Coordinates of C-alpha atoms in Angstrom, one line a residue:
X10 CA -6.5 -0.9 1.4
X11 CA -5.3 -3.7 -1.3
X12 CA -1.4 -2.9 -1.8
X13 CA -0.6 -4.0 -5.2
X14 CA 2.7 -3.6 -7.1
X15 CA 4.6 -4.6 -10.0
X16 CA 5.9 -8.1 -10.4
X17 CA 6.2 -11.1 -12.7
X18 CA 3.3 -13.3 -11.5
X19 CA 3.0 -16.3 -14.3
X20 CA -0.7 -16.2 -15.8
X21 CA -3.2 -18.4 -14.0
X22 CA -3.9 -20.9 -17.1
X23 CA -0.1 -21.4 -17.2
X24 CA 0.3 -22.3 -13.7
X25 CA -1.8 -25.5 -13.3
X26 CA 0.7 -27.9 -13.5
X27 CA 2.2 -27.4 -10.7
X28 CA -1.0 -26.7 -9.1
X29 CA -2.3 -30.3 -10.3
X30 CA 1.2 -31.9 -8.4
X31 CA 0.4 -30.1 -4.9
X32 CA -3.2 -29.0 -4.8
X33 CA -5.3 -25.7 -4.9
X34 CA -5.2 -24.9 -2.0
X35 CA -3.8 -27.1 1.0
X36 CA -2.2 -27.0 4.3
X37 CA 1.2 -26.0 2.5
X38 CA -0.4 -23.2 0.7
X39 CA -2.4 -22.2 3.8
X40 CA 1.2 -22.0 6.3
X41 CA 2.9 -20.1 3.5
X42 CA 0.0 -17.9 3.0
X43 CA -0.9 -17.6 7.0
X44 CA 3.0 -16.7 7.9
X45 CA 3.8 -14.7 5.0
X46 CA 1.0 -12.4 5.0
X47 CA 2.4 -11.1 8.4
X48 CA 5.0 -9.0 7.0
X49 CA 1.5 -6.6 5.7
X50 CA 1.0 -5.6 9.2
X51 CA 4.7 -3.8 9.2
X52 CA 3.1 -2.2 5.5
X53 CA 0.1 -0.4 7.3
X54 CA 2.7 0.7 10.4
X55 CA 4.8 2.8 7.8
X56 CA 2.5 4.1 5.5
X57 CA 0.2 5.1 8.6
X58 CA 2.7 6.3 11.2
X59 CA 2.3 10.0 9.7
X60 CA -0.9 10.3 11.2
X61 CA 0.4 10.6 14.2
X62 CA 3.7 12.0 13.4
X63 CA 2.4 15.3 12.1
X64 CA -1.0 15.6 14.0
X65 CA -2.6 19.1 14.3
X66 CA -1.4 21.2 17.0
X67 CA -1.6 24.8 18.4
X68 CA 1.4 26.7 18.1
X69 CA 2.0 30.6 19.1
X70 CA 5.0 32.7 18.7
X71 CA 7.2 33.6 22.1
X72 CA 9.9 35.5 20.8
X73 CA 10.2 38.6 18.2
X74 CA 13.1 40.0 16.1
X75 CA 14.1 43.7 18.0
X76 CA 11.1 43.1 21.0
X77 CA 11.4 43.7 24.2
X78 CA 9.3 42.3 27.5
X79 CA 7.4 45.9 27.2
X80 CA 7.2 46.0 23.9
X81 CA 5.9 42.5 23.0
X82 CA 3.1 42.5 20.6
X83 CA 0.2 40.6 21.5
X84 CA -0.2 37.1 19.8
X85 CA -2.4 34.6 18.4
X86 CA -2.1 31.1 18.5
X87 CA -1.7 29.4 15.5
X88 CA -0.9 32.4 13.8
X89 CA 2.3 32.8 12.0
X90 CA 4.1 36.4 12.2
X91 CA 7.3 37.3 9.4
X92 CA 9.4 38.7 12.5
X93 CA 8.8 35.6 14.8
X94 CA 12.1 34.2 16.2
X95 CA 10.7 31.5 17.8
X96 CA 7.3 29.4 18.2
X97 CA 6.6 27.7 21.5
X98 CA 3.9 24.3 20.7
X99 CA 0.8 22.4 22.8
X100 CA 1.0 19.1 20.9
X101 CA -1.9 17.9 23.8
X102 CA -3.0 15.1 23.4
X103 CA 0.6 14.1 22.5
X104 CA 4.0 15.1 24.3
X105 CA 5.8 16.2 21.1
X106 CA 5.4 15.7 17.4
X107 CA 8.3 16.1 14.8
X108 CA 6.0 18.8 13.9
X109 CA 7.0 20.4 17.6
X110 CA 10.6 19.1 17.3
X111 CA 12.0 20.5 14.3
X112 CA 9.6 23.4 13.6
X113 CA 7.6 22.9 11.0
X114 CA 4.8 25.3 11.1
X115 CA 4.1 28.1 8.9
X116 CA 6.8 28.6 5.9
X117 CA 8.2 25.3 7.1
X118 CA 4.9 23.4 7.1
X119 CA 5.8 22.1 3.8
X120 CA 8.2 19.6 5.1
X121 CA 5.8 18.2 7.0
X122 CA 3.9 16.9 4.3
X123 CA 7.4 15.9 2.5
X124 CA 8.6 13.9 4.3
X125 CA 5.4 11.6 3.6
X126 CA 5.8 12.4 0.0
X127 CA 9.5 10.9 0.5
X128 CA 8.3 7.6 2.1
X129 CA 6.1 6.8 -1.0
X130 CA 8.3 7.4 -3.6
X131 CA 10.6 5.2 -1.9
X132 CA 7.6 2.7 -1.7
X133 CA 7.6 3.7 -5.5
X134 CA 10.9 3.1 -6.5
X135 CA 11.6 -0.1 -4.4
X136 CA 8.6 -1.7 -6.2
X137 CA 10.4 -1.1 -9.7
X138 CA 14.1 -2.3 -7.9
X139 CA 13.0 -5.2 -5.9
X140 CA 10.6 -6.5 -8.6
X141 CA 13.3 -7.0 -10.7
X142 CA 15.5 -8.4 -8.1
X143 CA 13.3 -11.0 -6.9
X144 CA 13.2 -12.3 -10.7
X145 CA 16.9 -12.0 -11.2
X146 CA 18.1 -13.3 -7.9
X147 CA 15.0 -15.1 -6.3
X148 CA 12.1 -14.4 -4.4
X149 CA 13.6 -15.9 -1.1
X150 CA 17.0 -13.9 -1.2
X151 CA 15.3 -10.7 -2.2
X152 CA 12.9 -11.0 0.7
X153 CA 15.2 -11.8 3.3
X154 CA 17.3 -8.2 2.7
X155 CA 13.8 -6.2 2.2
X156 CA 13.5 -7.8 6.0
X157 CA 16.7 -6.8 7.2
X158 CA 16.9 -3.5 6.3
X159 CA 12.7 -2.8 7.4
X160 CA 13.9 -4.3 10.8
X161 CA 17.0 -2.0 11.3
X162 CA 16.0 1.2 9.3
X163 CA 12.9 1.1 12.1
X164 CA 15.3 1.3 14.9
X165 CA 17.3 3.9 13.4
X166 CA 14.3 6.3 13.1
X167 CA 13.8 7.3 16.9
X168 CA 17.6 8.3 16.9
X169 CA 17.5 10.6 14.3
X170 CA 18.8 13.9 15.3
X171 CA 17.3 16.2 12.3
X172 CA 14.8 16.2 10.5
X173 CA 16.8 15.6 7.2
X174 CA 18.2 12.3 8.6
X175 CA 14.8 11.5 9.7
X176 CA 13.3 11.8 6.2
X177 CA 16.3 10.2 4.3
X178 CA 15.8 7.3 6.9
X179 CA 12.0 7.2 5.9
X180 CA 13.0 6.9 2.5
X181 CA 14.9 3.7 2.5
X182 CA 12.9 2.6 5.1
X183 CA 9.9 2.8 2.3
X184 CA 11.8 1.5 -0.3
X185 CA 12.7 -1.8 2.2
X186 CA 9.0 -1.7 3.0
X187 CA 7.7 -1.8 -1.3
X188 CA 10.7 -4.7 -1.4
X189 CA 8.5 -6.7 1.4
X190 CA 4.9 -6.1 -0.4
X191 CA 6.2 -7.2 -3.5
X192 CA 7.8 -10.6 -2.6
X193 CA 5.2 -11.7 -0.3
X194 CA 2.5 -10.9 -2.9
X195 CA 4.0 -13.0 -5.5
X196 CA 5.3 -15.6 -2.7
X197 CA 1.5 -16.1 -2.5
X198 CA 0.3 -15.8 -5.7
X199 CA 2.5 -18.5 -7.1
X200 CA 2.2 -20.7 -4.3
X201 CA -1.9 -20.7 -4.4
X202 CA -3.9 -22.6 -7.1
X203 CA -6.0 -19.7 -9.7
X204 CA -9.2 -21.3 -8.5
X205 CA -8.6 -19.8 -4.8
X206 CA -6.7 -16.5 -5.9
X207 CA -9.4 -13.9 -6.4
X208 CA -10.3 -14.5 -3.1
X209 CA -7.3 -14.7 -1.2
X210 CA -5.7 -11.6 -3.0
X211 CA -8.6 -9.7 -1.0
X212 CA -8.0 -11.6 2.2
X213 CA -4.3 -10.9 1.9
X214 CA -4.6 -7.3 2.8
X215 CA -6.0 -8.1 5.9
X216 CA -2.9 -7.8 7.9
X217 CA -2.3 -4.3 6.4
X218 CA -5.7 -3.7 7.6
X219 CA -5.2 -4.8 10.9
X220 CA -1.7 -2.7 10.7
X221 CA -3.5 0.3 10.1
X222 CA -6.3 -0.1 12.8
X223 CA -3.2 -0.7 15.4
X224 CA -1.4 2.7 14.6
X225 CA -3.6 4.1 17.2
X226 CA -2.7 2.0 19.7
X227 CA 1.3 2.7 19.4
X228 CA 0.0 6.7 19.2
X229 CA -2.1 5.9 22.1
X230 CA 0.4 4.8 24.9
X231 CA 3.7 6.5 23.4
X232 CA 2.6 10.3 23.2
X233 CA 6.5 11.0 22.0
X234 CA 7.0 10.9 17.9
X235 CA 10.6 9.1 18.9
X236 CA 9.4 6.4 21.8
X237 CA 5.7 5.9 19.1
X238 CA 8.2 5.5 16.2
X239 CA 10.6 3.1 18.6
X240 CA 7.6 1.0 19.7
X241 CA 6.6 -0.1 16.0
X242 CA 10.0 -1.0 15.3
X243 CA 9.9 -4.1 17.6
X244 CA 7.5 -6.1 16.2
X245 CA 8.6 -6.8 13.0
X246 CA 11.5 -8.4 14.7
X247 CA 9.2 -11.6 14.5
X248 CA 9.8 -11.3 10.9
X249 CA 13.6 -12.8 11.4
X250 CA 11.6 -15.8 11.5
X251 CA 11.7 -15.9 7.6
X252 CA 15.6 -17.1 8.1
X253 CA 14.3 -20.1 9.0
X254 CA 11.3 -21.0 7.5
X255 CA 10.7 -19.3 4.1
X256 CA 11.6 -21.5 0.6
X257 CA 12.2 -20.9 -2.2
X258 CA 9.5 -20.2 -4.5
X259 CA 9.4 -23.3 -6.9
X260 CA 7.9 -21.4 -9.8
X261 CA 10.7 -19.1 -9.5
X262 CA 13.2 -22.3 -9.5
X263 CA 11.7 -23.6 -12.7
X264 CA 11.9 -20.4 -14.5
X265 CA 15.5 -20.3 -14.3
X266 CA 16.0 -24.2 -14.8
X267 CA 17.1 -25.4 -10.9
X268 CA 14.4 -28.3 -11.5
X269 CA 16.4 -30.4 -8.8
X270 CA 15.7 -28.1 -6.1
X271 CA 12.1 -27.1 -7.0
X272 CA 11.4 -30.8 -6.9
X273 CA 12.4 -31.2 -3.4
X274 CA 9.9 -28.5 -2.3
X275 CA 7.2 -30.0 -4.6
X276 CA 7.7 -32.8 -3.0
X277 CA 7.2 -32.0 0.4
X278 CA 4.7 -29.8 -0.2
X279 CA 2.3 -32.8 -1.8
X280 CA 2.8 -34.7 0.8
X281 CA 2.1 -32.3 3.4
X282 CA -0.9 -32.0 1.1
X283 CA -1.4 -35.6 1.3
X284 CA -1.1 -36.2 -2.7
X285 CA 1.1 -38.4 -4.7
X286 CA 4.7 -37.5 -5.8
X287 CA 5.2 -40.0 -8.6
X288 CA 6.2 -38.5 -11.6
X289 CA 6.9 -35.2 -10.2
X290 CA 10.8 -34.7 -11.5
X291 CA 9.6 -35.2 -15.3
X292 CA 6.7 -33.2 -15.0
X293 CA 8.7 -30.1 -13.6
X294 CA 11.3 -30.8 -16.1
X295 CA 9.2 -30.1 -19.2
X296 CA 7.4 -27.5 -17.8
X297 CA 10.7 -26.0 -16.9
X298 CA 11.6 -26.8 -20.7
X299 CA 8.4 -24.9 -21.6
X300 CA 9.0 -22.0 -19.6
X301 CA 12.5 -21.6 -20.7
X302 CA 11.5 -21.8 -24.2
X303 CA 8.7 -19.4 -24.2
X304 CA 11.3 -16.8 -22.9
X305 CA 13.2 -16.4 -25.4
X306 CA 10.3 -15.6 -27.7
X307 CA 9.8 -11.9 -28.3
X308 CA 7.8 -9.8 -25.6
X309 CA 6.1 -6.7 -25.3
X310 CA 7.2 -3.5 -23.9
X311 CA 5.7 -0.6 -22.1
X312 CA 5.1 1.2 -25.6
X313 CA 2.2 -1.0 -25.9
X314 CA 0.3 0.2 -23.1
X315 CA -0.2 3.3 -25.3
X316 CA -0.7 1.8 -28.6
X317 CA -4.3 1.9 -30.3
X318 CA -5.7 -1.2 -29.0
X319 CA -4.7 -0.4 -25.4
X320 CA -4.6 3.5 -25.2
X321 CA -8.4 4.2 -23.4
X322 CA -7.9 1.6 -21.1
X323 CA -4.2 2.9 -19.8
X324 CA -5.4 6.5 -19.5
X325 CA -8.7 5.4 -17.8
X326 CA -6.9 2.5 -15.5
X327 CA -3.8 5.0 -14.6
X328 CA -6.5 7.7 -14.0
X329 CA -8.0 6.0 -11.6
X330 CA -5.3 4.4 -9.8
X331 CA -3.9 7.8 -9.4
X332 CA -7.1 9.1 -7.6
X333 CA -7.5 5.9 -5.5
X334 CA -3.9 6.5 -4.1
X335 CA -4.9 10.1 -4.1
X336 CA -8.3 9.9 -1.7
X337 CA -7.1 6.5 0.4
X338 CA -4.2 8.1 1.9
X339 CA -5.5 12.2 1.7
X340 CA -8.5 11.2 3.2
X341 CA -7.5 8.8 6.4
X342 CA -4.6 11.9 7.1
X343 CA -7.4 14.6 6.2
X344 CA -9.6 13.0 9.4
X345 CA -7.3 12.2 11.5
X346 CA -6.3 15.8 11.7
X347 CA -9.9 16.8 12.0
X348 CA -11.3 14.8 14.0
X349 CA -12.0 15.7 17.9
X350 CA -10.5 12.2 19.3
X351 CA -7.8 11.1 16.1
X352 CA -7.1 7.6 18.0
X353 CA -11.2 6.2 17.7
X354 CA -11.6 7.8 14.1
X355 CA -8.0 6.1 12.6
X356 CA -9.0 3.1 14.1
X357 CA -12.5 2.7 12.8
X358 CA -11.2 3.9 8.9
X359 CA -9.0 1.0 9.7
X360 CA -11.5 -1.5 11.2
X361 CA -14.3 -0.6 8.4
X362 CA -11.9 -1.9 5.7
X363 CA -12.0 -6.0 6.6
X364 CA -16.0 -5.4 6.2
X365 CA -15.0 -3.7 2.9
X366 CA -13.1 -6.0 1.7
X367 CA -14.9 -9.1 2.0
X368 CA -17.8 -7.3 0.9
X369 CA -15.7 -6.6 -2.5
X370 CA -15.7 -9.7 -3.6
X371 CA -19.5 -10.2 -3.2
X372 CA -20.0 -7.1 -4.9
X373 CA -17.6 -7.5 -8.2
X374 CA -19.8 -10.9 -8.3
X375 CA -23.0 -10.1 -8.6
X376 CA -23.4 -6.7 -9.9
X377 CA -19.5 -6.8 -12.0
X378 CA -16.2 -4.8 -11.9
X379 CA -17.4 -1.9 -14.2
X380 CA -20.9 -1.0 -12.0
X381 CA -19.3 -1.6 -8.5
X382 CA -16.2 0.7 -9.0
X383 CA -17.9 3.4 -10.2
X384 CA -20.4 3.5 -7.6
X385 CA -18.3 3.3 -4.8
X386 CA -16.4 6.0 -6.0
X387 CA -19.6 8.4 -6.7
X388 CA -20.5 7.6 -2.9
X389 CA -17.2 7.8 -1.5
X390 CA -16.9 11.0 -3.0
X391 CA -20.4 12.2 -1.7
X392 CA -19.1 11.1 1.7
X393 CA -16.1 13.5 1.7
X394 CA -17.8 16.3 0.0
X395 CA -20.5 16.3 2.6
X396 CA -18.3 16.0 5.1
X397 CA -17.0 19.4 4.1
X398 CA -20.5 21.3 5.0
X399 CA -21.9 19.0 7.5
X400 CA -22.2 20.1 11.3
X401 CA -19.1 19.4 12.8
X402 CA -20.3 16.6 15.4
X403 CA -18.1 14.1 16.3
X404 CA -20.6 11.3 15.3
X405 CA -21.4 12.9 12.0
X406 CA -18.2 13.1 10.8
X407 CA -17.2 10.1 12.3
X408 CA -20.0 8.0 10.3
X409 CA -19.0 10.1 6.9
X410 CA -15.3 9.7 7.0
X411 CA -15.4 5.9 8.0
X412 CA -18.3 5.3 5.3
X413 CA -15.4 7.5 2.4
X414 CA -12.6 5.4 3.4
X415 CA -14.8 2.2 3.2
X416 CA -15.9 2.6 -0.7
X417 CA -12.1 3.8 -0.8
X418 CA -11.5 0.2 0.1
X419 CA -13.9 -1.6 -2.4
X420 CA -12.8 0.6 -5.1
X421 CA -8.9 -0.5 -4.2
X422 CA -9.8 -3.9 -3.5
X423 CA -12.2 -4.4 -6.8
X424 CA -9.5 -2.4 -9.3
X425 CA -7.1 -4.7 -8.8
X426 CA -8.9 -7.4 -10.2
X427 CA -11.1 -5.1 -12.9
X428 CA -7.3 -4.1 -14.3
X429 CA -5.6 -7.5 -14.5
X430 CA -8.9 -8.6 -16.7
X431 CA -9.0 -5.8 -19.3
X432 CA -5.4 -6.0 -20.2
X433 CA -3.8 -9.4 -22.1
X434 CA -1.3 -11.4 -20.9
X435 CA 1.6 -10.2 -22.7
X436 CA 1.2 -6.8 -20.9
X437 CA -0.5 -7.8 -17.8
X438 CA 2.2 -7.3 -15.5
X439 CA 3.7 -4.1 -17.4
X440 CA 0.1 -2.4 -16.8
X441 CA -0.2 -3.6 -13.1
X442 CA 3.0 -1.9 -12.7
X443 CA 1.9 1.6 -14.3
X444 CA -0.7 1.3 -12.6
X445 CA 0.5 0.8 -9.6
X446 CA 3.3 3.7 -10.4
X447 CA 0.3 5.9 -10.7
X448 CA -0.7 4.9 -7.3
X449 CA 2.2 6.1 -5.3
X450 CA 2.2 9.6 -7.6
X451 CA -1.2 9.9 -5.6
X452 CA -0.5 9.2 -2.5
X453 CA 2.4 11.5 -2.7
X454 CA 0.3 14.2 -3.6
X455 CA -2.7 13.7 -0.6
X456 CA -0.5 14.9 2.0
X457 CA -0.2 17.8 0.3
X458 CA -3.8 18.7 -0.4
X459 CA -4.7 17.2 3.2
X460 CA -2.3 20.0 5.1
X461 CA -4.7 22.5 3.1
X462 CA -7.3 22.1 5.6
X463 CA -4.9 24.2 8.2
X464 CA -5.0 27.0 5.8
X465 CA -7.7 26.2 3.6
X466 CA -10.6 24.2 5.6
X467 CA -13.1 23.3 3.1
X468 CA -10.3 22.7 -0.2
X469 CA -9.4 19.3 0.9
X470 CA -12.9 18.0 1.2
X471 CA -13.6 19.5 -2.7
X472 CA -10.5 18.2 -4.0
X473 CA -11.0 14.8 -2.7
X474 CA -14.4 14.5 -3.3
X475 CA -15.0 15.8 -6.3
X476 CA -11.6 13.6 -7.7
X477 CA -13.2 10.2 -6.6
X478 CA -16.3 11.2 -8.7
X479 CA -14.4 12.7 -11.9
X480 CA -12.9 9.0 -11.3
X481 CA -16.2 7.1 -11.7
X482 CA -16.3 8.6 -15.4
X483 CA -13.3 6.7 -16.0
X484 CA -15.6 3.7 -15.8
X485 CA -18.0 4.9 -18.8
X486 CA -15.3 4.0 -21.5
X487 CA -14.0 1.1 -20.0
X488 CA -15.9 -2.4 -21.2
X489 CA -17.4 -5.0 -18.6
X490 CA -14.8 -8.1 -17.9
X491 CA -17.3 -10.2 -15.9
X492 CA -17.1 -13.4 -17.0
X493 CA -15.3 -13.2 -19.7
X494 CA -12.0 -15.0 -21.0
X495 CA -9.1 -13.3 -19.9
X496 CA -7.3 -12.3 -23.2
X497 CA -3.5 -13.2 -24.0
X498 CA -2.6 -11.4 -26.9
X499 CA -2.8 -7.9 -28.5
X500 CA -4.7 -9.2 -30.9
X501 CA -7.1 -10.9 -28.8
X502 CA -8.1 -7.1 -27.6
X503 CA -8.3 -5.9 -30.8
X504 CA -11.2 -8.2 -31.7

């Protein structure tokens, strides 16, 4: 799924300055966007590693207030009883879950789906913090501590001794996690010419992608939630490679004047390119000049998002976002805890998204951003609804839930791009980042609704499906922005 989140990205028509000094796109921009990207595959580990933290399991009670061995009532598993003492747990095919560890079934199975709710509104807030540290302090600084504290909070996880200290952990551990997607999404984006950005904003994801199909794996071969969480914190060790090899992101450098050190990179990063660097210095010092200047001019503010010229299109776009966040995330936890084999079904939601993705772009091209969103939502939300009265066959609702989370994916991957056209410069950013706010309120809700299916087995399926439809509506009052000129002021919308 396409991980957006707030940040200052300069608009693409201002950006070709630089982008005529070191190229489109060249071997510079393809090492900083090749090693950079990595830190996604550490983004799908912690936003997936629930589904196999709080798989479903069968649970029984083994010992009653005021019981005796004679007297013991006869049980049911999975059944939950007001005088039960204590619940004994088959986890098969895992060891233990911290479902298992710490209890939490029946009036405790709540916290199950909380602590997920945690992670994402620290994915939430650390967009809104780290976004505005990276443009006070620097994109390089900023991701260097989002780094640090991924790579450590990982490792602390396993040793958690409670489950309060677990999901405190998670909750900084998501906020490091938001720091990470938001510097290496602008890293990119300002390093990358605009002719080459639609495209590689989709490819970008990839490695979240690839995160998420690899969850399975970890689950696979470490049946124990501690020694599964321990295994996903060493590979993002590799990311202490950044000490040595991230810059400094020149745009960044220019916006706050340090033209002597954004030259240096320039330089070397035309001739890696194998272009010129005569005249460089005075060309970044003007557009330095012009940057600088520009900021001081008055800006917009959130307030408006919701006045008359951009009202429709916030409600519609924040709509939407919220149900995107709301079915990507319900629905890959809502199958996993169905389905017969969990390890084959999380891996092929995962795997069917780098079809979906690439298939996007084709897709927002030839038939346009209104007509492919609203589609793909209508069939993703046939998908899950059918799933709900389908026969329960493995390869039925294998095919059903991998075909929901794929228009998931086209709808995440083409609303990205459909909201950054319908809003004007000015406000661009400030209605990625509502947008993008909206998202995380949905994914804290889908775990939620996806627990439901242990009391309630055919309410998830409705919820979900009948949301990504009510989604597609969205779409009716919402213009086409195919081809059209981006626009840069209020005014500009108001025509």
């Amino acid at each position: 799924m396409v991980q957006r989140t707030a940040t200052q990205v300069t608009a693409p028509d201002k950006e070709d300055s630089i982008a005529n000094l070191i190229g489109q796109f060249g071997r510079w921009q393809f090492l900083v966007f090749a090693t950079v990207s990595l830190v996604k595959l550490s983004s799908g580990w912690v936003q997936m590693a629930i589904l196999f933290l709080t798989p479903k399991l069968t649970f029984w009670c083994v010992e009653f207030r005021n019981s005796t061995g004679n007297s013991a009532p006869v049980v049911e598993n999975s059944t939950c009883y007001a005088d039960c003492l204590k619940y004994d747990y088959d986890a098969y095919p895992f060891d233990n879950t911290i479902v298992s560890e710490w209890d939490l079934v029946c009036e405790r199975s709540w916290l199950a789906s909380f602590t997920q709710m945690v992670l994402q509104l620290g994915i939430l807030l650390g967009s809104i913090v780290f976004g505005f540290l990276s443009d006070r302090y620097g994109r390089k600084i900023t991701f260097l501590v989002s780094i640090t504290f991924l790579v450590l909070l990982g490792f602390a996880i396993p040793f958690a001794p409670n489950y309060a200290t677990f999901t405190v952990i998670r909750f900084f551990w998501g906020v490091a996690t938001s720091g990470t997607m938001v510097v290496s999404f602008v890293i990119v984006m300002e390093t990358i010419g605009s002719n080459y950005r639609e495209m590689l904003g989709c490819l970008f994801q990839i490695p979240f992608i690839i995160g998420h199909m690899t969850v399975p794996l970890f689950a696979y071969y470490f049946r124990s939630w501690d020694s599964y969480s321990l295994a996903m914190a060493v590979p993002p060790l590799i990311y202490l490679m950044y000490f040595f090899s991230l810059t400094e992101s020149p745009r960044w450098l220019l916006s706050v004047g340090r033209v002597d050190e954004a030259a240096k990179i320039v330089k070397k990063a035309a001739e890696f390119n194998g272009l010129p660097t005569t005249k460089i210095d005075e060309t970044l010092k003007q557009l330095s000049d012009d940057i600088r200047s520009k900021s001081q001019e008055g800006r917009a503010n959130y307030t408006d998002l919701l006045g008359p010229a951009l009202l429709v299109k916030t409600v519609c776009c924040c709509v939407m976002w919220t149900i995107v966040g709301l079915t990507f995330y319900g629905f890959n936890q809502y199958i996993s805890q169905t389905s017969p084999d969990p390890f084959v079904t999380v891996a092929a939601a995962g795997a069917i998204q780098i079809p979906s993705n690439i298939i996007s772009i084709w897709l927002i091209k030839r038939f346009g951003r209104k007509l492919t969103i609203a589609i793909t939502f209508i069939l993703g939300g046939i998908c899950v609804l059918l799933l709900g009265v389908v026969p329960k066959t493995y390869a039925i609702t294998l095919t059903l839930g991998t075909l929901g989370v794929s228009c998931t994916a086209i709808v995440a991957a083409s609303i990205y791009i459909y909201t950054s056209e319908l809003f004007p410069t000015v406000v661009r950013n400030m209605s990625m980042g509502a947008c993008s706010m909206c998202m995380r309120i949905g994914s804290m809700i889908a775990p939620f609704i996806s627990n439901l299916a242990l009391t309630v087995p055919w309410l998830p399926t409705v919820v979900f499906g009948f949301a990504a439809i009510a989604a597609s509506v969205m779409c009716l009052f919402l213009p086409e922005t195919k081809g059209t000129t981006l626009p840069d002021s209020l005014e500009d919308v108001s025509k």
